[in-house]
Coordinates of C-alpha atoms in Angstrom, one line a residue:
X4 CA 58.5 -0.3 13.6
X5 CA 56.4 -1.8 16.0
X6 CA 53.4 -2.9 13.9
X7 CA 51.2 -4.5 16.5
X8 CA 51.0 -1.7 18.5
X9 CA 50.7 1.0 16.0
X10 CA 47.9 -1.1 14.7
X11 CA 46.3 -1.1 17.8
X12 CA 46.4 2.5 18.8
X13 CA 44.7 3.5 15.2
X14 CA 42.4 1.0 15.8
X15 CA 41.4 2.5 19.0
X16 CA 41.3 6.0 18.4
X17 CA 39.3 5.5 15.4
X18 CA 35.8 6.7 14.5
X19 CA 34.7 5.3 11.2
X20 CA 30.6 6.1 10.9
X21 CA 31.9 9.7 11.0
X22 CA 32.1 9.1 7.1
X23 CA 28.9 8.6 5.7
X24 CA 29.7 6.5 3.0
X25 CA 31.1 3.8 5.4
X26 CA 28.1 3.7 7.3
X27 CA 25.5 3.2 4.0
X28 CA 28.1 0.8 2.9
X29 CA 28.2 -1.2 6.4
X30 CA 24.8 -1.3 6.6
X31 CA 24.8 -2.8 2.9
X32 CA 27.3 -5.6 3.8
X33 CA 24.8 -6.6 6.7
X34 CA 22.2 -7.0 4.5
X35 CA 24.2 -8.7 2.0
X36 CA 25.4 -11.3 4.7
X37 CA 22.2 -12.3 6.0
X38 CA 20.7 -12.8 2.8
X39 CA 23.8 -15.0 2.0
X40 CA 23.0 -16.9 5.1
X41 CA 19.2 -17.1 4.8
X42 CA 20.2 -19.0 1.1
X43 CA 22.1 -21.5 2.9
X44 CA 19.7 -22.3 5.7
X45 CA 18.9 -25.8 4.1
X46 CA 22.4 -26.8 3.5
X47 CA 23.6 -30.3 4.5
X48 CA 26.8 -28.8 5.8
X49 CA 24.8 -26.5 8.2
X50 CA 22.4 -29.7 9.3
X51 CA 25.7 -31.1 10.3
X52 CA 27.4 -28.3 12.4
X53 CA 23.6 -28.0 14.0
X54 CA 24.4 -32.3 15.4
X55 CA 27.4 -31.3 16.3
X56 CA 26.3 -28.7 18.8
X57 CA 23.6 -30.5 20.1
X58 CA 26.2 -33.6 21.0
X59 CA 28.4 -30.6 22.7
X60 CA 25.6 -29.0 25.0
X61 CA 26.3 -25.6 25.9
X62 CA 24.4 -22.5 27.0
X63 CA 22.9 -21.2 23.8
X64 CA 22.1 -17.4 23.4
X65 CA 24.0 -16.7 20.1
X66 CA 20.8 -17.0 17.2
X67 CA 21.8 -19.1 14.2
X68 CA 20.1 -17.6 11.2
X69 CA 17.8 -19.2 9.4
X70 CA 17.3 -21.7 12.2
X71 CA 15.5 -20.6 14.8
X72 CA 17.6 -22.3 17.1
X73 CA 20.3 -20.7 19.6
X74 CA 23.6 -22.0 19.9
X75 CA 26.9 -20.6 22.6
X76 CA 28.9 -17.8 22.0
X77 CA 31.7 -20.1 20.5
X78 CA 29.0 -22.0 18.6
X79 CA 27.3 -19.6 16.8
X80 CA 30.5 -17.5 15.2
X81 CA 31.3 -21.3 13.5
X82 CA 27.8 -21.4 12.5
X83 CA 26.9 -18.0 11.2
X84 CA 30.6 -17.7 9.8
X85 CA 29.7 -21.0 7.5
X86 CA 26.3 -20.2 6.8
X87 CA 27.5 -17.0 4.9
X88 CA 30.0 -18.9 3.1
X89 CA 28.3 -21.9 2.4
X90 CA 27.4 -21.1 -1.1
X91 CA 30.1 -18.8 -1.8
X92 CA 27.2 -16.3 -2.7
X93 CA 28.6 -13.5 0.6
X94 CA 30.8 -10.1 -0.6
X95 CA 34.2 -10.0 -1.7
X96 CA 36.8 -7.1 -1.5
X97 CA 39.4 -7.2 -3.8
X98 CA 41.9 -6.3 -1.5
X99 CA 41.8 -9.1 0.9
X100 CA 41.4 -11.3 -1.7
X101 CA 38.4 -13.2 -0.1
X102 CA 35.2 -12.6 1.6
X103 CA 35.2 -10.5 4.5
X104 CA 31.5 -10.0 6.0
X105 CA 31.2 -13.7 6.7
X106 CA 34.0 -13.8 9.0
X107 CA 33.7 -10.5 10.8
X108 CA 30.2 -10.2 11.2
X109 CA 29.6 -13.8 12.9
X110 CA 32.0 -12.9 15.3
X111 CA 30.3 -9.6 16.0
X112 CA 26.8 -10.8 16.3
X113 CA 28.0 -13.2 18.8
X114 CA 29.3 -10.7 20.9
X115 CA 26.3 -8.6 20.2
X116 CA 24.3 -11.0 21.8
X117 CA 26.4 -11.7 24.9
X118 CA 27.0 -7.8 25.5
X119 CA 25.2 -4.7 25.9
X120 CA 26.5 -3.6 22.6
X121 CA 24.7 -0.2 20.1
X122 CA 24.0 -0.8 16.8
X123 CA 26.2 2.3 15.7
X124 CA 29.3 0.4 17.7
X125 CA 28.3 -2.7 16.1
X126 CA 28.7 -1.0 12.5
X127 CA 31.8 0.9 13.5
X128 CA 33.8 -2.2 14.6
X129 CA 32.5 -3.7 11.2
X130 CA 34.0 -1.7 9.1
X131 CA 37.0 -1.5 11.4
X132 CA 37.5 -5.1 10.7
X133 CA 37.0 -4.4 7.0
X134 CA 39.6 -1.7 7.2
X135 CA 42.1 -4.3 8.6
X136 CA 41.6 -7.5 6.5
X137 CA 42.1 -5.1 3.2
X138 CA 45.1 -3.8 4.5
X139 CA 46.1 -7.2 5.7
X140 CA 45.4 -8.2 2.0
X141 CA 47.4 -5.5 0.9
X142 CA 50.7 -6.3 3.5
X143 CA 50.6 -10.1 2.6
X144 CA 50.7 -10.1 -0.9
X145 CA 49.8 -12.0 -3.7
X146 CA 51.9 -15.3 -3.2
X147 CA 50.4 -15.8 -0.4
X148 CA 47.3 -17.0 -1.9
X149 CA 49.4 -18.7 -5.0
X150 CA 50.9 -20.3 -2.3
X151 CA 47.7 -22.2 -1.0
X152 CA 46.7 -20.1 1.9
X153 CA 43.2 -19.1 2.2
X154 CA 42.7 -15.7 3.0
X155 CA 39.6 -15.8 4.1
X156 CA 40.7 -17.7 7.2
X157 CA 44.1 -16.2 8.0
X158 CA 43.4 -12.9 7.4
X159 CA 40.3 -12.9 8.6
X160 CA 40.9 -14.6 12.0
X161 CA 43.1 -11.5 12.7
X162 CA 40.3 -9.0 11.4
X163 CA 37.6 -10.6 13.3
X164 CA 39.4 -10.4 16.4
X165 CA 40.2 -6.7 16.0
X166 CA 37.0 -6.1 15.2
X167 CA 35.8 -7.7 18.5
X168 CA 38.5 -5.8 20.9
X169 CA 37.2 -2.5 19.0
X170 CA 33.3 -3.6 19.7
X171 CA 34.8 -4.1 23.4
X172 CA 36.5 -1.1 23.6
X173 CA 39.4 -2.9 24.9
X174 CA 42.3 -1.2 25.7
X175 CA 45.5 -0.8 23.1
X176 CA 47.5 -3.3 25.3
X177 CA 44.5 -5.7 25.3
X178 CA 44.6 -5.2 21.8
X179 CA 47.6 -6.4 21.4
X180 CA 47.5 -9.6 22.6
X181 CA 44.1 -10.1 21.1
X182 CA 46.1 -9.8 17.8
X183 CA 48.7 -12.3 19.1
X184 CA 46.1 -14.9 20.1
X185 CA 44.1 -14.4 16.7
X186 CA 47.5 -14.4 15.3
X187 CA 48.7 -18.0 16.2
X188 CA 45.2 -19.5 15.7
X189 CA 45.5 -18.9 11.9
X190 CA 44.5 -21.4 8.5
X191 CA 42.9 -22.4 5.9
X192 CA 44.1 -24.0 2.9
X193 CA 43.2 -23.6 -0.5
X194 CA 42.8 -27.7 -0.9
X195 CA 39.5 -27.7 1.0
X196 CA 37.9 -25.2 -2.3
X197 CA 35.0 -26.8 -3.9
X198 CA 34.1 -29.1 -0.5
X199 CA 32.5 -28.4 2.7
X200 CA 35.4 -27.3 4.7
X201 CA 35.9 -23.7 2.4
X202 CA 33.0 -22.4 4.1
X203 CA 34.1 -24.0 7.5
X204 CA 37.2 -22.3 7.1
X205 CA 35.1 -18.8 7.5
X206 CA 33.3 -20.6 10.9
X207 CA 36.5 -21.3 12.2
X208 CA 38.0 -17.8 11.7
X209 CA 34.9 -16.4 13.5
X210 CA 35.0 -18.8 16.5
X211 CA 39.0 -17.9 16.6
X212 CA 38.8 -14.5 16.8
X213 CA 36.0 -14.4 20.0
X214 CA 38.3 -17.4 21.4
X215 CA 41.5 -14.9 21.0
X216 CA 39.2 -11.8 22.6
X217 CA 38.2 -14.2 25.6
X218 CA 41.9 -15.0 26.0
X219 CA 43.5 -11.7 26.3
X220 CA 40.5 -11.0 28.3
X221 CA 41.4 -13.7 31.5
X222 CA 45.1 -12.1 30.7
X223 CA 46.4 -15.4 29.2
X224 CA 50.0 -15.4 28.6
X225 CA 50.8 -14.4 24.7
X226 CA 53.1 -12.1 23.0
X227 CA 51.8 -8.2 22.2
X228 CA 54.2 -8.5 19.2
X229 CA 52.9 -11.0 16.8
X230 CA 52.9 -9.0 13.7
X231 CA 56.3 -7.9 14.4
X232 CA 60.0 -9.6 13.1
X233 CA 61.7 -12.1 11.5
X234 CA 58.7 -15.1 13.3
X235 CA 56.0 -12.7 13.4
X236 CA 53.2 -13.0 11.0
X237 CA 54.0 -11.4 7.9
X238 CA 57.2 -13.1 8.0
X239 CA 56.1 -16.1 8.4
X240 CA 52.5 -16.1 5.8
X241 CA 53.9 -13.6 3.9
X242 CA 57.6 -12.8 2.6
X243 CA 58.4 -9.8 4.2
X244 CA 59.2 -9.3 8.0
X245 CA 57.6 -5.3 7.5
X246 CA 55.0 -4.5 5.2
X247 CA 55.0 -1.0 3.3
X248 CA 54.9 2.3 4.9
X249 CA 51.4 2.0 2.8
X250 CA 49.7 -0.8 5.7
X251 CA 49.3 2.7 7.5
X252 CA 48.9 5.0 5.4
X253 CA 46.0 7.0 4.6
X254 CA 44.4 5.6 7.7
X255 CA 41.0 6.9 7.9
X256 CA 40.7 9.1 5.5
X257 CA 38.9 6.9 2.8
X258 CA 37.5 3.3 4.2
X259 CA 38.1 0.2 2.5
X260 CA 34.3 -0.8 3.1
X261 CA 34.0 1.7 0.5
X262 CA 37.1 2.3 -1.4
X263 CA 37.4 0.1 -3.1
X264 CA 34.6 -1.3 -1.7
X265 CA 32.8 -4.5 -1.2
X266 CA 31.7 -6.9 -4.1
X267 CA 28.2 -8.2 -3.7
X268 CA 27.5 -11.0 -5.9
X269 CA 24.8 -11.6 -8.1
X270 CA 25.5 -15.3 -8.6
X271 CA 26.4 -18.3 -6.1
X272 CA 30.1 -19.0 -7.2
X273 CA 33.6 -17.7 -6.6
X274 CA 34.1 -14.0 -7.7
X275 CA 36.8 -15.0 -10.5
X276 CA 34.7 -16.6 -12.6
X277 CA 31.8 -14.0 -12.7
X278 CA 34.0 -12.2 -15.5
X279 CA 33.3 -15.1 -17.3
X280 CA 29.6 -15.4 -16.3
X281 CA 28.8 -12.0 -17.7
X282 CA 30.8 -12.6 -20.7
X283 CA 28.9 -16.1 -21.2
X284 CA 25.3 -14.7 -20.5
X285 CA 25.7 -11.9 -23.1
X286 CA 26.5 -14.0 -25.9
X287 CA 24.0 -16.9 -25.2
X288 CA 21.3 -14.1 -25.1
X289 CA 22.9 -12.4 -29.1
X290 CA 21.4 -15.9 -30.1
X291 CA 24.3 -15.8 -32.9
X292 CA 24.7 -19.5 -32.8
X293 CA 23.6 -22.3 -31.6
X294 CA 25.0 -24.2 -28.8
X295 CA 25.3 -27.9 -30.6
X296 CA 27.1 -25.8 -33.1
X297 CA 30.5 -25.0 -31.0
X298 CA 33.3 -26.8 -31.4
X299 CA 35.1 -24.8 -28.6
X300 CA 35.7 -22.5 -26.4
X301 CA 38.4 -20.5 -25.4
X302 CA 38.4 -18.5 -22.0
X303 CA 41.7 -16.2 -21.6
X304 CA 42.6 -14.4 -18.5
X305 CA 45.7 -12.8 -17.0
X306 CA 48.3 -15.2 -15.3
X307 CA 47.3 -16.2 -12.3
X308 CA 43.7 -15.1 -13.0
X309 CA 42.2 -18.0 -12.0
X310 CA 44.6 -19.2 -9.6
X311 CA 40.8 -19.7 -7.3
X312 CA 39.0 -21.8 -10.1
X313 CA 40.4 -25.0 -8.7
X314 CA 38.0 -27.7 -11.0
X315 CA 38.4 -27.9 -14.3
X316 CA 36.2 -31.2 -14.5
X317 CA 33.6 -30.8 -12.0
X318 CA 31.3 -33.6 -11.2
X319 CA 29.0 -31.6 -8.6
X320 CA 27.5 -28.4 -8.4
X321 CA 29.7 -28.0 -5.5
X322 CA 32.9 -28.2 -6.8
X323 CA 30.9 -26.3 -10.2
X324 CA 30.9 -23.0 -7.9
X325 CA 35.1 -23.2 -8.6
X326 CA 35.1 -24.3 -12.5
X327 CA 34.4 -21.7 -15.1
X328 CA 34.4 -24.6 -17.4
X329 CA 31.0 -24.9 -15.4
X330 CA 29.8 -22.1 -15.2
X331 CA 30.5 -20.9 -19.2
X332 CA 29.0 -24.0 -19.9
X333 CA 25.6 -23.6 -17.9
X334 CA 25.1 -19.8 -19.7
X335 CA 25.5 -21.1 -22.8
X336 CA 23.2 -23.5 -22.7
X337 CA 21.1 -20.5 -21.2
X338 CA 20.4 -22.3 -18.2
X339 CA 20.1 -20.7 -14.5
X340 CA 23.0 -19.3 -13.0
X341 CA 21.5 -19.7 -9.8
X342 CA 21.7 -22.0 -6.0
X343 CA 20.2 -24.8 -7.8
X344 CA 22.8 -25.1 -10.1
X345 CA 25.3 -25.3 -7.8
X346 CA 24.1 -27.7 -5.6
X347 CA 26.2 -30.8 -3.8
X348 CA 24.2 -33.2 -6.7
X349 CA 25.7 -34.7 -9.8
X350 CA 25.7 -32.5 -12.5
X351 CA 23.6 -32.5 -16.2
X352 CA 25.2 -35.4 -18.6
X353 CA 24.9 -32.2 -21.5
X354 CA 27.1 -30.0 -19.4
X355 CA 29.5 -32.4 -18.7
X356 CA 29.5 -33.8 -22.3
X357 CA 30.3 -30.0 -23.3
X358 CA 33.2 -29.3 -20.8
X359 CA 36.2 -30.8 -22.9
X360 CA 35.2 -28.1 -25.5
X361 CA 36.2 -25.7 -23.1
X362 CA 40.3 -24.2 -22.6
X363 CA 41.4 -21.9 -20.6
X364 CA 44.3 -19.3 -22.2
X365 CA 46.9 -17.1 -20.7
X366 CA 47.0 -14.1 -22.3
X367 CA 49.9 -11.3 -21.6
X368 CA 49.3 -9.4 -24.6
X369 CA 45.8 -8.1 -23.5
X370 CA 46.2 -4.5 -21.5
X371 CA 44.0 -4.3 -18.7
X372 CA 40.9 -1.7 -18.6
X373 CA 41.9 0.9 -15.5
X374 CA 38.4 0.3 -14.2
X375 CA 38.6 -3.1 -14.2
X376 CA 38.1 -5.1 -10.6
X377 CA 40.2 -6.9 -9.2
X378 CA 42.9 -4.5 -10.7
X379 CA 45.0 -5.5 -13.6
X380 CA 42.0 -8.5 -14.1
X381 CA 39.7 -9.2 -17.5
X382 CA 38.4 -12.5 -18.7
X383 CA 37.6 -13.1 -22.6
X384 CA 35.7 -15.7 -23.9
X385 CA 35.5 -16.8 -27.4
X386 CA 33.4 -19.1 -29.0
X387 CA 33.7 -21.1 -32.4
X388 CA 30.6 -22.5 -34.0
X389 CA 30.3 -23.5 -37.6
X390 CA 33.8 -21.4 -38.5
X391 CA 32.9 -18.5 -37.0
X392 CA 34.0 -16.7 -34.1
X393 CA 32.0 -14.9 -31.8
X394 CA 33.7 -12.6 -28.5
X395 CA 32.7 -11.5 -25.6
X396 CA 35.6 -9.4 -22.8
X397 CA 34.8 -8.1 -19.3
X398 CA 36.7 -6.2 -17.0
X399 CA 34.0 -5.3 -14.3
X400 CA 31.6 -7.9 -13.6
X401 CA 28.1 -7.1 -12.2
X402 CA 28.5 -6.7 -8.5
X403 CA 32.0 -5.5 -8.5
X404 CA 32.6 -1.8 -7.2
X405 CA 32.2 0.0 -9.8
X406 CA 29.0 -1.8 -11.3
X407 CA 27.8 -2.6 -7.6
X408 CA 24.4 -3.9 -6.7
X409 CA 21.9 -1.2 -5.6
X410 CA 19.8 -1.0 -1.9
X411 CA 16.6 -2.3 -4.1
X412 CA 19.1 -4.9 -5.8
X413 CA 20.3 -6.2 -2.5
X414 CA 16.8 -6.0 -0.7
X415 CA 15.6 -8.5 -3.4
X416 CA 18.6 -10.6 -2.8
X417 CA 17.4 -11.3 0.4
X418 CA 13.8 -11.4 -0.4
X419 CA 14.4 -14.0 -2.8
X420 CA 16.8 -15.8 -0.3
X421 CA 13.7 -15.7 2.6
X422 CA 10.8 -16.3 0.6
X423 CA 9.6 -14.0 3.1
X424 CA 8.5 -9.8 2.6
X425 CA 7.1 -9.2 5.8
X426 CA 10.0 -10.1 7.5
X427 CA 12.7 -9.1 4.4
X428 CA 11.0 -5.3 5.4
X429 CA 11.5 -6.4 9.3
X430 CA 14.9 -7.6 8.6
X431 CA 16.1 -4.2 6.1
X432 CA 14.3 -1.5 8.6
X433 CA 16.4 -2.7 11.6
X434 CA 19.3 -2.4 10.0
X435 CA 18.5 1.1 8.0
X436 CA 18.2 2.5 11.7
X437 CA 21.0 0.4 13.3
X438 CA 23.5 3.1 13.9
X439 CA 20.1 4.7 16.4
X440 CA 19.7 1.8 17.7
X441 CA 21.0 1.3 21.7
X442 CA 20.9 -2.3 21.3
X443 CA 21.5 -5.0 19.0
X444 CA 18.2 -7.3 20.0
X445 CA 15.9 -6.4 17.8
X446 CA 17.6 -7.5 14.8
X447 CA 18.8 -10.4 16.8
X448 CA 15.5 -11.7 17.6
X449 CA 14.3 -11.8 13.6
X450 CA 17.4 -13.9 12.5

């Protein structure tokens, strides 16, 4: 099978804001992004991407949000695609196994502001790009994330680029080569979690993807096959030269944007330990013991569970936003779950006193709940104070499809993220009429 090109030709011929429920669900994602973004205005990663493309010079005409500066079409993908992922507070989507909006969407608004592009073209290639990473997700497999690869980046350089050629209306041959050139441009290693470079990696995949779109574009020399064979891509990431009859199937006919959808989170740290959060919160608010009282802590999860929970001693709030020892520890002690505890600062001396109280258990003896998300995933946590035990188990965190965050829920995500209502309303009409919209400018002139 010749995966490249059959990927390209339903890629072109497709039509996704024919289905309602991926346009309301697009448009949700947008707002979700930029109120990610808007959070992480002020961080010092950000400051220092903004020095580094003032040393570069350019021709700036890409917005960086938050900023009110411009930066080049190159520029601003890097920008905008870390400024969504900076505090690890943008959508996931279970299938790709990372975070999809802050990759595609960077690279998009780029384009958008280079281009004469519609807003409902702009949505359509955005879920387009969805539709592939998930799939992509899907094809790879789980050992490739075991493995150290972050999926954000390698998957999502190859989205993002899709996405672009689709925003382009390139043609299927174009396409193909886009694919290649996103193709041998990917990375990202798991390492980098809980520093500065996680969220670069999402920056990087961005700029990639417009750089593989520009190259195709000149007609560079590349392969139209990169998918395919025993050094294609799935081969080589993956462990299989051909991916299930199932990376095609269905195509169309229910959206990943929306099944199984995208995960909007609630709080400002990796999606596997929000099990935990929920879990955490609920007992510290039964006030059933007191929190001097523990002795310990147990936190069980499937194998492989919390393969993304890198830190099991943090000493920042940074590398916190990848240690459910952190983040269990924080609800306890009913404090904030929110950006300030997760900040690049040393954390409390209480915290960290409590952490070697906490364990983490394997548990294979636990059936999963059919509902719960990401599939086959639960996270119990028990607590022992004065002899007793008291337990808490969640299968579908707050955010997750399933128990997702409503409009009102995700407007006052990025109201709170602004600090601004007047332009929160500016910011949420745009995009409610986006898909009537013949060009992208208006919203691109509030970011």
């Amino acid at each position: 099978m010749e995966i490249t090109k059959k990927l390209s030709e339903l890629v072109y011929s497709s039509h996704p804001l024919e289905d309602k429920r991926a346009l309301e669900m697009a448009k949700l994602g947008v707002i979700d992004y930029l109120a990610s973004s808007f959070a992480a205005r002020d961080d010092k990663g950000v400051q220092k991407l903004l020095k580094l493309i003032e040393e570069e010079g350019g021709y700036h005409n890409v917005p960086i949000i938050g900023q009110n500066k411009k930066a080049n079409f190159l520029q601003g993908a890097l920008i905008n695609g870390f400024l969504g992922h900076a505090l690890d507070y943008d959508d996931v989507h279970s299938d790709v196994r990372g975070h999809p909006s802050t990759v595609i969407l960077p690279a998009l608004l780029s384009l958008s502001s280079c281009e004469d592009v519609s807003g409902e073209r702009f949505l359509s290639a955005y879920v387009i790009g969805v539709e592939v990473m998930a799939r992509l997700g899907q094809a790879i497999g789980s050992d490739h994330y075991i493995k150290g690869w972050h999926n954000t980046a390698t998957l999502g350089t190859i989205a993002a680029s899709i996405a672009c050629g689709y925003l382009k209306n390139v043609s299927v041959e174009t396409l193909q080569k886009v694919i290649g050139f996103a193709a041998t441009q990917t990375g990202g290693m798991r390492a980098q979690f809980g520093t500065e470079t996680k969220p670069l990696h999402a920056g990087l995949a961005a700029r990639n993807a417009l750089q593989a779109l520009k190259l195709a574009e000149i007609d560079f020399g590349g392969t139209q096959n990169a998918l395919d064979g025993n050094s294609g891509f799935f081969a080589l990431y993956g462990e299989d030269p051909a991916p299930s009859s199932l990376f095609f199937s269905r195509w169309g006919e229910e959206w990943k944007i929306y099944s199984p959808g995208l995960w909007f989170k609630i709080y400002p740290f990796c999606s596997a330990a929000h099990h935990a959060a929920d879990a955490a919160v609920k007992l510290s608010h039964k006030n059933e013991f007191r929190v001097e009282d523990v002795t310990s802590v147990k936190i069980s999860f499937p194998k492989g569970g919390d393969a993304a929970l890198v830190e099991q001693n943090p000493q920042t709030g940074e590398q916190g936003r990848f240690s459910v020892e952190y983040v269990v520890a924080l609800a306890l002690h009913k404090k904030a779950l929110g950006l300030e505890s997760f900040k690049n600062k040393p954390i409390d001396s209480s915290i960290k006193a409590f952490l070697p109280r906490i364990e983490r258990v394997y548990r294979g003896d636990v059936v999963p709940s059919p509902t719960a998300v990401p599939k086959g995933r639960f996270t119990i946590v028990e607590v022992e104070a004065r002899g007793d035990t008291f337990t808490e188990r969640v299968d579908l965190p707050k955010g997750a499809p399933g128990n997702g965050l409503s409009f009102e829920e995700l407007h006052k995500k990025l109201s709170s993220a602004l600090q601004d209502e007047p332009k929160t309303v500016k910011i949420v009409d745009e995009i409610q009429q986006l898909e009537r919209s013949q060009t992208m400018r208006e919203l691109l002139d509030v970011l």
